Amino acid sequence: MPDKVTAPKVRAMKAGGQKVVCVTAYDAVFGRLADEAGVDVILVGDSVANVLLGYRDTLGVTLEEMGHHVRATRAGVERALLVADLPFGSYGASAAQAVESAAYLMKRGAEAVKLEGDFAEEVEAIARTGVPVMGHVGMTPQSVHRFGGFRVQGRGGDGDAVVEAAKRLDAAGAFAIVLELVPRDLAARITAEVSCPTIGIGAGVACDGQIQVAHDVLGLSKGVFRHAKRYADGGEVLREGLREYAREVRERSFPAEDHSF
Ligand code: KIV
């Protein structure tokens, strides 16, 4: 595919002034829809835990479960770059563990991995094995218990720590860095100070790209989040379709002649 999105192409989009459009998908259906919509990067996020599987937070999802969802999403994606999240507990112990976990997801069809936090050594070790790595700083959901909730990070004096972490990931070879829930001015500063593209979620318009959880922007999530605009009321569209199906079955108008053999 000539216009296949690759990690080097995503990196080059910053210099070209092109915004990087990223969204999550956890299966072949959503992967295909996002790919057909022309999204650049599809992330099999560990948010699959709370968004799709009904877990309390992202900490409970395992590497094996991530592998399962990467395989499924791979089946629907052709053009976009497919990035997979390294889940909690799969990279924090050592660079060797990070390399092994990244390889596990790459064998299941990922084309890059993402990890959360100030893990420059791990980013460098994974990148050395030929795997592109995306960083993620600010509100990193795997650290929700340390933060004491989902809170904007880097306000006041804490901003420099976020900038320094982003710079370390950049220097370690990250091809892009997600900035989650950080004030827009801080995100603009980081964007100006790192060489790779910044991908914002609740981080303002100055970022080089944006990422959203597909279920949030399509109206399929229970929660309403300030950082997520609702572009479709998918929940109501789906409910209405199912109500109509139920009604027709009960009144015996489905299946009609056309649907019978
Ligand atoms: O898991 C996830 O969905 C993420 C985001 C940045 C959207 O990491």
mmCIF file of C-alpha atoms and ligand atoms in Angstrom:
data_model
loop_
_atom_site.group_PDB
_atom_site.id
_atom_site.type_symbol
_atom_site.label_atom_id
_atom_site.label_comp_id
_atom_site.label_asym_id
_atom_site.label_seq_id
_atom_site.Cartn_x
_atom_site.Cartn_y
_atom_site.Cartn_z
ATOM 1 C CA MET A 1 0.000 0.000 0.000
ATOM 2 C CA PRO A 2 1.767 3.202 -1.167
ATOM 3 C CA ASP A 3 0.339 5.569 1.459
ATOM 4 C CA LYS A 4 0.812 3.104 4.348
ATOM 5 C CA VAL A 5 1.499 5.065 7.537
ATOM 6 C CA THR A 6 4.771 4.121 9.232
ATOM 7 C CA ALA A 7 6.501 5.360 12.386
ATOM 8 C CA PRO A 8 9.105 7.359 10.383
ATOM 9 C CA LYS A 9 6.272 8.981 8.406
ATOM 10 C CA VAL A 10 4.486 9.944 11.651
ATOM 11 C CA ARG A 11 7.717 11.446 12.949
ATOM 12 C CA ALA A 12 8.174 13.414 9.723
ATOM 13 C CA MET A 13 4.639 14.862 9.953
ATOM 14 C CA LYS A 14 5.853 17.291 12.627
ATOM 15 C CA ALA A 15 8.354 18.945 10.279
ATOM 16 C CA GLY A 16 5.736 18.898 7.505
ATOM 17 C CA GLY A 17 3.229 20.696 9.742
ATOM 18 C CA GLN A 18 0.661 17.915 9.268
ATOM 19 C CA LYS A 19 -1.492 17.015 12.292
ATOM 20 C CA VAL A 20 -1.326 13.349 13.344
ATOM 21 C CA VAL A 21 -4.817 11.884 13.819
ATOM 22 C CA CYS A 22 -4.934 8.983 16.284
ATOM 23 C CA VAL A 23 -7.775 6.969 17.787
ATOM 24 C CA THR A 24 -8.177 3.752 19.758
ATOM 25 C CA ALA A 25 -9.581 0.455 18.476
ATOM 26 C CA TYR A 26 -9.739 -2.896 20.205
ATOM 27 C CA ASP A 27 -11.076 -5.212 17.511
ATOM 28 C CA ALA A 28 -11.291 -5.778 13.754
ATOM 29 C CA VAL A 29 -14.598 -3.898 13.344
ATOM 30 C CA PHE A 30 -13.438 -0.643 14.926
ATOM 31 C CA GLY A 31 -9.980 -1.063 13.379
ATOM 32 C CA ARG A 32 -11.564 -1.259 9.928
ATOM 33 C CA LEU A 33 -13.878 1.714 10.550
ATOM 34 C CA ALA A 34 -11.002 3.904 11.766
ATOM 35 C CA ASP A 35 -8.809 2.805 8.867
ATOM 36 C CA GLU A 36 -11.568 3.525 6.340
ATOM 37 C CA ALA A 37 -12.052 6.963 7.948
ATOM 38 C CA GLY A 38 -8.397 7.755 7.140
ATOM 39 C CA VAL A 39 -7.039 7.941 10.688
ATOM 40 C CA ASP A 40 -3.199 7.906 10.758
ATOM 41 C CA VAL A 41 -2.531 5.933 13.945
ATOM 42 C CA ILE A 42 -4.735 3.285 15.569
ATOM 43 C CA LEU A 43 -3.873 2.495 19.171
ATOM 44 C CA VAL A 44 -4.877 -0.766 20.787
ATOM 45 C CA GLY A 45 -4.942 1.021 24.126
ATOM 46 C CA ASP A 46 -4.897 -0.608 27.531
ATOM 47 C CA SER A 47 -8.088 1.443 27.954
ATOM 48 C CA VAL A 48 -9.638 -1.718 26.480
ATOM 49 C CA ALA A 49 -9.734 -2.748 30.161
ATOM 50 C CA ASN A 50 -12.244 -0.151 31.355
ATOM 51 C CA VAL A 51 -13.804 0.920 28.035
ATOM 52 C CA LEU A 52 -14.588 -2.509 26.588
ATOM 53 C CA LEU A 53 -13.993 -5.232 29.179
ATOM 54 C CA GLY A 54 -15.677 -3.496 32.117
ATOM 55 C CA TYR A 55 -12.638 -3.615 34.435
ATOM 56 C CA ARG A 56 -12.292 -0.895 37.114
ATOM 57 C CA ASP A 57 -9.186 0.649 35.534
ATOM 58 C CA THR A 58 -6.382 -0.161 33.100
ATOM 59 C CA LEU A 59 -4.229 -1.947 35.662
ATOM 60 C CA GLY A 60 -6.043 -5.271 35.369
ATOM 61 C CA VAL A 61 -5.463 -5.979 31.684
ATOM 62 C CA THR A 62 -2.748 -8.563 30.996
ATOM 63 C CA LEU A 63 -0.154 -8.790 28.249
ATOM 64 C CA GLU A 64 -1.952 -11.878 26.933
ATOM 65 C CA GLU A 65 -5.274 -10.005 26.768
ATOM 66 C CA MET A 66 -3.555 -7.130 24.945
ATOM 67 C CA GLY A 67 -2.122 -9.667 22.496
ATOM 68 C CA HIS A 68 -5.618 -11.006 21.831
ATOM 69 C CA HIS A 69 -6.935 -7.506 21.033
ATOM 70 C CA VAL A 70 -3.897 -6.608 18.918
ATOM 71 C CA ARG A 71 -4.498 -9.738 16.787
ATOM 72 C CA ALA A 72 -8.165 -8.869 16.359
ATOM 73 C CA THR A 73 -7.496 -5.206 15.470
ATOM 74 C CA ARG A 74 -4.694 -6.188 13.086
ATOM 75 C CA ALA A 75 -7.286 -8.067 11.029
ATOM 76 C CA GLY A 76 -9.165 -4.818 10.283
ATOM 77 C CA VAL A 77 -6.302 -2.374 9.695
ATOM 78 C CA GLU A 78 -4.346 -1.887 6.468
ATOM 79 C CA ARG A 79 -3.235 1.740 6.045
ATOM 80 C CA ALA A 80 -2.945 3.184 9.556
ATOM 81 C CA LEU A 81 0.027 2.577 11.842
ATOM 82 C CA LEU A 82 -1.025 0.010 14.456
ATOM 83 C CA VAL A 83 0.368 0.820 17.905
ATOM 84 C CA ALA A 84 -0.157 -1.406 20.967
ATOM 85 C CA ASP A 85 -0.021 -0.387 24.607
ATOM 86 C CA LEU A 86 2.348 -2.232 26.903
ATOM 87 C CA PRO A 87 0.098 -2.927 29.892
ATOM 88 C CA PHE A 88 0.868 -2.334 33.562
ATOM 89 C CA GLY A 89 3.390 -4.860 34.889
ATOM 90 C CA SER A 90 4.877 -5.696 31.488
ATOM 91 C CA TYR A 91 7.821 -3.230 31.311
ATOM 92 C CA GLY A 92 8.493 -1.564 34.667
ATOM 93 C CA ALA A 93 10.772 -4.245 36.141
ATOM 94 C CA SER A 94 13.647 -3.954 33.659
ATOM 95 C CA ALA A 95 14.625 -3.045 30.115
ATOM 96 C CA ALA A 96 14.816 -6.780 29.370
ATOM 97 C CA GLN A 97 11.197 -7.261 30.454
ATOM 98 C CA ALA A 98 10.162 -4.288 28.294
ATOM 99 C CA VAL A 99 11.942 -5.713 25.224
ATOM 100 C CA GLU A 100 10.313 -9.118 25.739
ATOM 101 C CA SER A 101 6.818 -7.655 26.176
ATOM 102 C CA ALA A 102 7.223 -5.427 23.117
ATOM 103 C CA ALA A 103 8.256 -8.454 21.047
ATOM 104 C CA TYR A 104 5.166 -10.344 22.281
ATOM 105 C CA LEU A 105 2.848 -7.625 20.923
ATOM 106 C CA MET A 106 4.831 -7.167 17.689
ATOM 107 C CA LYS A 107 4.493 -10.917 16.993
ATOM 108 C CA ARG A 108 0.719 -10.429 17.222
ATOM 109 C CA GLY A 109 0.652 -7.716 14.584
ATOM 110 C CA ALA A 110 1.573 -4.421 16.244
ATOM 111 C CA GLU A 111 3.857 -2.092 14.288
ATOM 112 C CA ALA A 112 4.939 -0.040 17.318
ATOM 113 C CA VAL A 113 4.357 -0.051 21.081
ATOM 114 C CA LYS A 114 3.499 2.626 23.632
ATOM 115 C CA LEU A 115 4.480 2.771 27.286
ATOM 116 C CA GLU A 116 3.557 5.158 30.070
ATOM 117 C CA GLY A 117 5.902 7.233 32.182
ATOM 118 C CA ASP A 118 9.529 8.245 32.520
ATOM 119 C CA PHE A 119 11.074 5.016 31.175
ATOM 120 C CA ALA A 120 13.766 6.357 28.840
ATOM 121 C CA GLU A 121 16.053 3.369 29.351
ATOM 122 C CA GLU A 122 13.241 0.982 28.388
ATOM 123 C CA VAL A 123 12.330 3.106 25.338
ATOM 124 C CA GLU A 124 15.950 3.020 24.188
ATOM 125 C CA ALA A 125 16.246 -0.744 24.727
ATOM 126 C CA ILE A 126 13.037 -1.490 22.797
ATOM 127 C CA ALA A 127 13.975 0.902 19.974
ATOM 128 C CA ARG A 128 17.383 -0.825 19.721
ATOM 129 C CA THR A 129 15.571 -4.052 18.819
ATOM 130 C CA GLY A 130 13.940 -2.301 15.846
ATOM 131 C CA VAL A 131 10.575 -1.578 17.435
ATOM 132 C CA PRO A 132 9.261 2.016 17.254
ATOM 133 C CA VAL A 133 8.164 3.295 20.665
ATOM 134 C CA MET A 134 5.621 5.957 21.579
ATOM 135 C CA GLY A 135 5.981 7.643 24.985
ATOM 136 C CA HIS A 136 3.150 8.859 27.228
ATOM 137 C CA VAL A 137 3.475 11.489 29.975
ATOM 138 C CA GLY A 138 1.191 13.701 32.066
ATOM 139 C CA MET A 139 -1.833 11.846 33.445
ATOM 140 C CA THR A 140 -0.721 8.261 32.882
ATOM 141 C CA PRO A 141 -3.686 6.061 33.869
ATOM 142 C CA GLN A 142 -1.509 3.127 35.019
ATOM 143 C CA SER A 143 -0.329 5.456 37.837
ATOM 144 C CA VAL A 144 -3.844 6.526 38.840
ATOM 145 C CA HIS A 145 -3.327 5.307 42.422
ATOM 146 C CA ARG A 146 -0.150 7.362 42.813
ATOM 147 C CA PHE A 147 -1.896 10.451 41.421
ATOM 148 C CA GLY A 148 -4.944 9.821 43.652
ATOM 149 C CA GLY A 149 -7.393 10.038 40.744
ATOM 150 C CA PHE A 150 -7.639 11.300 37.182
ATOM 151 C CA ARG A 151 -6.223 14.794 37.547
ATOM 152 C CA VAL A 152 -4.619 17.323 35.234
ATOM 153 C CA GLN A 153 -0.839 16.980 35.671
ATOM 154 C CA GLY A 154 1.905 19.602 35.457
ATOM 155 C CA ARG A 155 0.010 22.503 36.963
ATOM 156 C CA GLY A 156 2.054 25.073 38.862
ATOM 157 C CA GLY A 157 5.565 23.994 39.800
ATOM 158 C CA ASP A 158 5.095 20.395 38.583
ATOM 159 C CA GLY A 159 5.288 21.417 34.925
ATOM 160 C CA ASP A 160 9.076 21.142 34.643
ATOM 161 C CA ALA A 161 9.030 17.472 35.676
ATOM 162 C CA VAL A 162 6.652 16.665 32.792
ATOM 163 C CA VAL A 163 8.831 18.631 30.338
ATOM 164 C CA GLU A 164 11.985 16.849 31.501
ATOM 165 C CA ALA A 165 10.342 13.401 31.241
ATOM 166 C CA ALA A 166 9.194 14.177 27.685
ATOM 167 C CA LYS A 167 12.692 15.346 26.751
ATOM 168 C CA ARG A 168 14.254 12.171 28.127
ATOM 169 C CA LEU A 169 11.830 10.004 26.097
ATOM 170 C CA ASP A 170 12.559 12.102 23.000
ATOM 171 C CA ALA A 171 16.313 11.709 23.466
ATOM 172 C CA ALA A 172 15.849 7.962 24.016
ATOM 173 C CA GLY A 173 14.312 7.651 20.546
ATOM 174 C CA ALA A 174 10.531 7.803 21.036
ATOM 175 C CA PHE A 175 8.934 8.472 17.617
ATOM 176 C CA ALA A 176 6.004 10.336 19.256
ATOM 177 C CA ILE A 177 4.855 11.198 22.784
ATOM 178 C CA VAL A 178 1.294 11.284 24.121
ATOM 179 C CA LEU A 179 0.570 14.224 26.449
ATOM 180 C CA GLU A 180 -2.489 13.394 28.544
ATOM 181 C CA LEU A 181 -4.379 15.944 30.663
ATOM 182 C CA VAL A 182 -1.728 18.641 30.819
ATOM 183 C CA PRO A 183 -2.412 22.394 30.625
ATOM 184 C CA ARG A 184 -2.362 23.669 27.032
ATOM 185 C CA ASP A 185 0.533 26.100 27.649
ATOM 186 C CA LEU A 186 2.691 23.324 29.045
ATOM 187 C CA ALA A 187 1.792 21.081 26.094
ATOM 188 C CA ALA A 188 2.779 23.904 23.717
ATOM 189 C CA ARG A 189 6.123 24.256 25.518
ATOM 190 C CA ILE A 190 6.824 20.514 25.329
ATOM 191 C CA THR A 191 5.816 20.485 21.650
ATOM 192 C CA ALA A 192 8.354 23.230 20.965
ATOM 193 C CA GLU A 193 11.122 21.540 22.970
ATOM 194 C CA VAL A 194 10.995 17.948 21.689
ATOM 195 C CA SER A 195 11.968 16.765 18.213
ATOM 196 C CA CYS A 196 9.240 14.117 17.878
ATOM 197 C CA PRO A 197 5.507 14.839 17.473
ATOM 198 C CA THR A 198 3.409 15.328 20.594
ATOM 199 C CA ILE A 199 -0.025 13.690 20.545
ATOM 200 C CA GLY A 200 -2.480 15.376 22.886
ATOM 201 C CA ILE A 201 -5.489 14.121 24.783
ATOM 202 C CA GLY A 202 -6.828 16.928 26.938
ATOM 203 C CA ALA A 203 -3.664 18.895 26.157
ATOM 204 C CA GLY A 204 -4.847 21.634 23.795
ATOM 205 C CA VAL A 205 -4.541 22.412 20.122
ATOM 206 C CA ALA A 206 -0.805 23.166 19.999
ATOM 207 C CA CYS A 207 0.098 19.459 20.076
ATOM 208 C CA ASP A 208 1.336 17.968 16.795
ATOM 209 C CA GLY A 209 -1.572 15.515 16.802
ATOM 210 C CA GLN A 210 -4.545 14.358 18.828
ATOM 211 C CA ILE A 211 -5.660 11.001 20.202
ATOM 212 C CA GLN A 212 -9.091 10.061 21.499
ATOM 213 C CA VAL A 213 -10.772 6.908 22.749
ATOM 214 C CA ALA A 214 -13.127 6.021 19.872
ATOM 215 C CA HIS A 215 -15.901 4.947 22.242
ATOM 216 C CA ASP A 216 -15.815 8.412 23.915
ATOM 217 C CA VAL A 217 -16.079 10.443 20.704
ATOM 218 C CA LEU A 218 -18.682 8.117 19.171
ATOM 219 C CA GLY A 219 -21.068 8.246 22.129
ATOM 220 C CA LEU A 220 -20.509 4.649 23.209
ATOM 221 C CA SER A 221 -18.946 5.310 26.632
ATOM 222 C CA LYS A 222 -20.947 5.800 29.802
ATOM 223 C CA GLY A 223 -18.865 8.732 31.004
ATOM 224 C CA VAL A 224 -18.758 12.240 29.567
ATOM 225 C CA PHE A 225 -15.265 13.729 29.606
ATOM 226 C CA ARG A 226 -14.274 17.358 29.133
ATOM 227 C CA HIS A 227 -11.372 16.350 26.868
ATOM 228 C CA ALA A 228 -13.621 14.340 24.519
ATOM 229 C CA LYS A 229 -16.059 15.906 22.050
ATOM 230 C CA ARG A 230 -18.991 13.707 21.018
ATOM 231 C CA TYR A 231 -19.019 13.462 17.192
ATOM 232 C CA ALA A 232 -21.818 10.874 17.012
ATOM 233 C CA ASP A 233 -24.479 9.448 19.289
ATOM 234 C CA GLY A 234 -23.468 5.879 18.497
ATOM 235 C CA GLY A 235 -25.179 4.477 21.582
ATOM 236 C CA GLU A 236 -28.570 5.796 20.514
ATOM 237 C CA VAL A 237 -28.096 4.705 16.867
ATOM 238 C CA LEU A 238 -27.289 1.155 17.995
ATOM 239 C CA ARG A 239 -30.054 1.021 20.632
ATOM 240 C CA GLU A 240 -32.603 2.248 18.094
ATOM 241 C CA GLY A 241 -31.548 -0.419 15.579
ATOM 242 C CA LEU A 242 -31.905 -3.138 18.211
ATOM 243 C CA ARG A 243 -35.285 -1.786 19.398
ATOM 244 C CA GLU A 244 -36.557 -1.889 15.822
ATOM 245 C CA TYR A 245 -35.285 -5.464 15.364
ATOM 246 C CA ALA A 246 -36.985 -6.563 18.611
ATOM 247 C CA ARG A 247 -40.243 -4.879 17.583
ATOM 248 C CA GLU A 248 -40.293 -6.550 14.146
ATOM 249 C CA VAL A 249 -39.538 -10.002 15.578
ATOM 250 C CA ARG A 250 -42.362 -9.619 18.119
ATOM 251 C CA GLU A 251 -44.874 -8.433 15.546
ATOM 252 C CA ARG A 252 -43.692 -11.148 13.095
ATOM 253 C CA SER A 253 -42.668 -8.731 10.303
ATOM 254 C CA PHE A 254 -39.085 -10.044 10.411
ATOM 255 C CA PRO A 255 -37.953 -12.213 8.719
ATOM 256 C CA ALA A 256 -39.923 -11.159 5.631
ATOM 257 C CA GLU A 257 -39.948 -12.995 2.274
ATOM 258 C CA ASP A 258 -36.686 -11.238 1.285
ATOM 259 C CA HIS A 259 -34.855 -12.699 4.284
ATOM 260 C CA SER A 260 -36.177 -16.225 3.883
ATOM 261 C CA PHE A 261 -35.151 -19.140 1.644
HETATM 262 O O1 KIV B 1 -5.146 3.390 26.416
HETATM 263 C C1 KIV B 1 -5.484 4.428 25.847
HETATM 264 O O2 KIV B 1 -6.605 4.525 25.317
HETATM 265 C C2 KIV B 1 -4.528 5.534 25.815
HETATM 266 C C3 KIV B 1 -4.883 6.871 25.305
HETATM 267 C C4 KIV B 1 -3.810 7.835 25.170
HETATM 268 C C5 KIV B 1 -6.075 7.220 24.626
HETATM 269 O O3 KIV B 1 -3.436 5.351 26.200
#
